[in-house]
XYZ file of N, CA, C and O in Angstrom:
368
model
N -21.134 54.888 -120.353
C -20.274 55.660 -119.396
C -19.655 56.949 -120.228
O -19.568 56.592 -121.769
N -19.663 58.304 -119.834
C -19.203 58.902 -120.613
C -18.204 59.990 -119.991
O -17.975 60.063 -118.717
N -17.062 60.585 -120.681
C -16.500 61.422 -120.075
C -16.868 63.166 -120.573
O -17.228 63.639 -121.763
N -17.177 63.794 -119.550
C -17.801 65.144 -119.164
C -16.397 65.967 -118.835
O -15.966 65.907 -118.019
N -16.171 66.957 -120.239
C -15.060 67.968 -120.280
C -15.568 69.354 -119.877
O -16.794 69.680 -120.515
N -15.148 69.554 -118.714
C -15.831 71.190 -118.103
C -14.684 72.116 -118.090
O -13.585 71.790 -117.356
N -14.840 72.995 -119.075
C -13.620 73.820 -119.296
C -13.823 75.389 -118.949
O -13.105 76.152 -119.035
N -15.116 75.468 -118.526
C -15.723 77.110 -117.947
C -15.606 77.121 -116.719
O -15.444 76.293 -115.977
N -15.090 78.208 -116.108
C -15.037 78.863 -114.737
C -16.155 78.217 -114.074
O -17.593 78.039 -114.605
N -16.557 78.008 -112.585
C -17.534 77.782 -112.024
C -18.557 78.805 -111.818
O -19.902 78.698 -111.804
N -18.232 80.284 -112.599
C -19.031 81.235 -112.671
C -20.333 81.149 -113.651
O -21.098 81.793 -114.231
N -19.660 80.217 -114.991
C -20.604 80.080 -116.138
C -21.675 78.693 -116.084
O -21.228 77.511 -115.117
N -22.913 78.869 -116.217
C -23.946 77.976 -115.971
C -23.760 76.917 -116.642
O -24.303 75.842 -116.153
N -23.070 76.792 -118.019
C -23.165 75.580 -118.676
C -22.099 74.635 -117.556
O -22.184 73.547 -117.986
N -21.426 74.916 -116.813
C -20.255 74.333 -116.150
C -21.193 73.705 -114.943
O -21.013 72.163 -114.732
N -21.810 74.143 -114.320
C -22.910 73.744 -113.557
C -24.103 72.608 -114.042
O -24.052 71.405 -113.579
N -24.614 72.779 -115.429
C -25.563 72.109 -115.790
C -24.394 70.668 -116.394
O -24.760 69.467 -116.511
N -23.374 70.697 -116.979
C -22.567 69.536 -117.217
C -22.007 68.618 -115.917
O -22.326 67.511 -115.919
N -21.954 69.309 -114.808
C -21.714 68.444 -113.452
C -23.048 67.661 -113.069
O -23.183 66.718 -112.829
N -24.136 68.519 -113.420
C -25.527 67.970 -112.764
C -25.565 66.885 -113.873
O -26.566 65.851 -113.221
N -25.219 66.563 -115.103
C -25.917 65.449 -115.855
C -24.662 64.473 -115.802
O -25.131 63.304 -116.397
N -23.563 64.470 -115.179
C -22.865 63.083 -114.865
C -23.383 62.408 -114.046
O -24.439 62.501 -113.250
N -23.275 60.944 -114.527
C -24.345 59.799 -113.827
C -23.334 58.926 -113.427
O -22.097 59.016 -113.709
N -23.475 58.194 -112.408
C -22.648 56.890 -111.789
C -21.925 56.325 -112.909
O -22.643 55.941 -113.690
N -20.545 56.625 -112.673
C -20.018 55.645 -113.698
C -19.271 56.421 -114.808
O -17.943 56.273 -115.477
N -19.600 57.595 -114.729
C -18.997 58.663 -115.781
C -17.918 59.455 -115.071
O -17.422 59.372 -113.920
N -16.928 60.032 -115.944
C -15.753 60.665 -115.288
C -15.857 62.267 -115.732
O -16.500 62.697 -116.982
N -15.501 63.111 -114.923
C -15.600 64.581 -115.218
C -14.048 64.791 -115.014
O -13.641 64.770 -114.160
N -13.667 65.979 -116.309
C -12.483 66.117 -116.476
C -12.642 67.616 -116.520
O -13.195 68.220 -117.285
N -11.655 68.183 -115.864
C -12.091 69.712 -115.394
C -10.625 70.205 -116.457
O -9.635 69.678 -115.959
N -10.669 71.134 -117.219
C -9.481 71.482 -117.868
C -9.863 73.255 -118.023
O -10.646 73.916 -117.653
N -8.603 73.956 -118.658
C -8.617 75.285 -118.734
C -9.272 75.765 -117.541
O -8.830 75.751 -116.568
N -10.217 76.711 -117.567
C -10.703 77.609 -116.340
C -11.523 76.629 -115.497
O -11.836 76.998 -114.240
N -12.006 75.405 -116.165
C -12.751 74.630 -115.222
C -12.054 74.012 -114.229
O -12.444 73.519 -112.882
N -10.575 73.842 -114.062
C -9.601 73.490 -113.102
C -10.027 74.385 -111.648
O -9.635 73.896 -110.562
N -10.687 75.441 -112.111
C -10.917 76.230 -110.532
C -11.750 75.250 -109.636
O -11.663 75.557 -108.562
N -12.794 74.466 -110.247
C -13.583 73.887 -109.418
C -12.535 72.889 -108.519
O -13.062 72.491 -107.180
N -11.371 72.444 -108.822
C -10.731 71.409 -108.246
C -10.227 71.810 -106.589
O -9.770 71.344 -106.095
N -10.356 73.209 -106.728
C -9.869 73.716 -105.550
C -11.018 73.992 -104.078
O -10.548 74.038 -103.119
N -12.184 73.486 -104.655
C -13.391 73.770 -103.614
C -13.467 72.457 -103.044
O -13.598 71.375 -103.528
N -13.636 72.576 -101.669
C -13.462 71.519 -101.058
C -14.606 70.408 -100.974
O -15.001 69.333 -100.879
N -15.954 71.515 -101.450
C -17.168 70.736 -102.039
C -17.132 70.228 -103.451
O -18.670 69.763 -103.765
N -16.066 70.049 -104.071
C -16.507 69.690 -105.081
C -17.177 68.455 -105.472
O -17.920 68.142 -106.605
N -16.906 67.556 -104.399
C -17.413 66.016 -104.693
C -18.877 66.153 -104.420
O -19.626 65.152 -105.107
N -19.517 67.295 -103.848
C -20.694 67.156 -103.752
C -21.422 67.691 -104.661
O -22.837 67.617 -104.914
N -21.096 68.016 -105.709
C -21.538 69.046 -106.849
C -21.870 67.655 -107.978
O -22.696 67.943 -108.652
N -21.452 66.635 -107.584
C -21.728 65.429 -108.953
C -22.352 64.278 -107.964
O -22.223 64.224 -106.691
N -23.156 63.357 -108.746
C -23.598 62.260 -108.051
C -22.796 61.267 -107.562
O -21.246 61.591 -108.167
N -22.960 60.374 -106.386
C -22.073 59.483 -106.096
C -21.688 58.476 -107.153
O -22.444 57.909 -108.049
N -20.227 58.036 -107.285
C -19.920 57.032 -108.430
C -19.255 57.988 -109.561
O -18.923 57.252 -110.550
N -19.252 58.870 -109.521
C -18.606 60.008 -110.731
C -17.202 60.272 -110.261
O -17.113 60.806 -109.271
N -16.142 60.034 -111.153
C -14.771 60.210 -111.022
C -14.381 61.599 -111.340
O -14.868 61.932 -112.409
N -13.686 62.507 -110.341
C -13.274 63.629 -110.998
C -11.939 63.520 -111.194
O -11.090 63.064 -110.634
N -11.403 64.594 -112.312
C -9.985 64.527 -112.676
C -9.674 66.115 -113.263
O -10.748 66.786 -113.379
N -8.358 66.773 -113.145
C -8.229 67.970 -113.545
C -6.787 67.848 -114.124
O -6.016 67.094 -113.925
N -6.672 68.625 -115.043
C -5.473 68.314 -116.022
C -4.205 69.357 -115.179
O -4.563 70.473 -114.709
N -3.390 68.842 -114.828
C -2.298 69.242 -113.769
C -1.867 70.765 -114.268
O -1.437 71.591 -113.805
N -1.313 70.648 -115.729
C -0.826 71.513 -116.194
C -1.596 72.887 -116.220
O -1.084 74.130 -116.073
N -2.819 72.809 -116.445
C -3.536 73.992 -116.238
C -3.930 74.274 -114.736
O -3.995 75.395 -114.723
N -3.870 73.327 -113.766
C -4.164 73.649 -112.588
C -2.916 74.599 -112.059
O -3.152 75.496 -111.507
N -1.590 74.299 -112.284
C -0.519 74.825 -112.171
C -0.428 76.088 -112.672
O 0.120 77.160 -111.930
N -0.706 76.408 -113.720
C -0.811 77.614 -114.610
C -1.693 78.702 -114.079
O -1.483 80.061 -114.078
N -2.777 78.288 -113.265
C -3.522 79.122 -112.595
C -2.714 79.463 -111.267
O -3.615 79.954 -110.580
N -1.681 79.359 -110.954
C -1.231 79.686 -109.440
C -1.770 78.434 -108.660
O -1.087 78.886 -107.377
N -2.214 77.540 -108.593
C -2.749 76.569 -107.475
C -1.397 75.689 -107.459
O -0.589 75.178 -108.014
N -1.225 75.133 -106.010
C -0.400 74.356 -105.900
C -0.988 73.091 -105.548
O -2.123 72.609 -105.499
N -0.161 71.815 -106.403
C -0.847 70.631 -106.263
C -1.498 70.127 -104.982
O -2.204 69.422 -105.239
N -0.911 70.445 -104.050
C -1.681 69.902 -102.489
C -2.822 70.490 -102.458
O -3.592 69.875 -101.478
N -3.314 71.735 -103.025
C -4.971 71.855 -102.828
C -5.732 71.505 -103.489
O -6.953 71.823 -103.452
N -5.529 70.668 -104.518
C -6.577 69.918 -105.401
C -7.117 68.855 -104.928
O -6.619 68.154 -103.750
N -8.672 68.889 -104.896
C -9.499 67.929 -104.162
C -9.820 66.820 -104.865
O -10.667 66.010 -104.732
N -9.368 66.816 -106.408
C -9.414 65.684 -107.236
C -8.144 65.299 -107.745
O -7.066 66.071 -107.577
N -8.224 64.118 -108.615
C -6.822 63.755 -109.094
C -6.422 64.548 -110.181
O -7.073 64.821 -111.045
N -5.119 64.504 -110.159
C -4.565 65.616 -111.183
C -3.783 64.683 -112.100
O -3.128 63.777 -111.615
N -4.113 64.970 -113.647
C -3.333 64.091 -114.491
C -2.852 65.164 -115.505
O -3.216 66.281 -115.650
N -2.126 64.535 -116.421
C -1.414 65.056 -117.469
C -2.193 64.911 -118.519
O -3.261 64.144 -118.581
N -1.703 65.632 -119.822
C -2.450 65.440 -121.180
C -2.304 63.912 -121.696
O -3.113 63.420 -122.508
N -1.170 63.140 -121.516
C -1.139 61.720 -121.645
C -2.500 60.969 -120.915
O -3.148 60.374 -121.400
N -2.568 61.405 -119.628
C -3.760 61.149 -118.935
C -5.155 61.152 -119.342
O -6.185 60.592 -119.479
N -5.308 62.288 -120.101
C -6.280 63.144 -121.022
C -6.544 62.014 -121.777
O -7.833 61.658 -122.236
N -5.619 61.961 -122.480
C -5.599 61.121 -123.994
C -6.116 59.562 -123.466
O -7.169 58.862 -124.404
N -5.730 59.179 -122.611
C -6.104 57.518 -122.102
C -7.865 57.835 -121.760
O -8.509 56.542 -122.147
N -8.192 58.924 -120.965
C -9.637 58.882 -120.711
C -10.567 59.300 -122.367
O -11.492 58.335 -121.905
N -9.788 60.052 -122.943
C -10.554 59.985 -124.221
C -10.782 58.704 -124.937
O -12.078 58.416 -125.588
N -9.668 57.716 -125.002
C -9.759 56.678 -125.229
C -10.683 55.715 -125.127
O -11.385 54.489 -125.592
N -10.619 55.524 -123.901
C -11.395 54.542 -122.855
C -13.040 54.974 -123.144
O -13.842 53.988 -122.846
N -13.521 56.028 -123.141
C -14.827 56.326 -123.040
C -15.599 56.340 -124.383
O -15.095 56.929 -125.368
N -16.717 55.777 -124.124
C -17.130 55.749 -125.785
C -17.906 57.182 -125.915
O -18.262 57.724 -127.255
N -18.600 57.865 -125.132
C -19.314 59.306 -124.947
C -18.328 60.541 -124.681
O -17.852 60.126 -123.506
N -17.875 61.370 -125.398
C -17.626 62.691 -124.684
C -18.584 63.753 -124.904
O -19.242 64.081 -125.900
N -18.659 64.581 -123.687
C -19.716 65.716 -123.416
C -18.734 66.446 -123.038
O -18.277 67.089 -121.987
N -18.833 67.980 -123.927
C -18.350 68.953 -123.424
C -19.130 70.170 -123.819
O -19.853 70.338 -124.741
């Protein structure tokens, strides 16, 4: 299992590549401009079934989004640290 960190906006090809590389059991974390993915109702269809999606709450709110518009679980930086500690591989 891997933690895949997406920090670029949906307009960046690397973001699409990272999402397409996620396998069932992996976790995807949106940070910085990557949190923009979190407002797309179709965000869960961008990854394979069994991939968990998270976004950093502080980055999400800093871009003017309201918490109730997120389509993925919002976590704080402590939650980010927990994900990093649990996963064997980090891909960014």
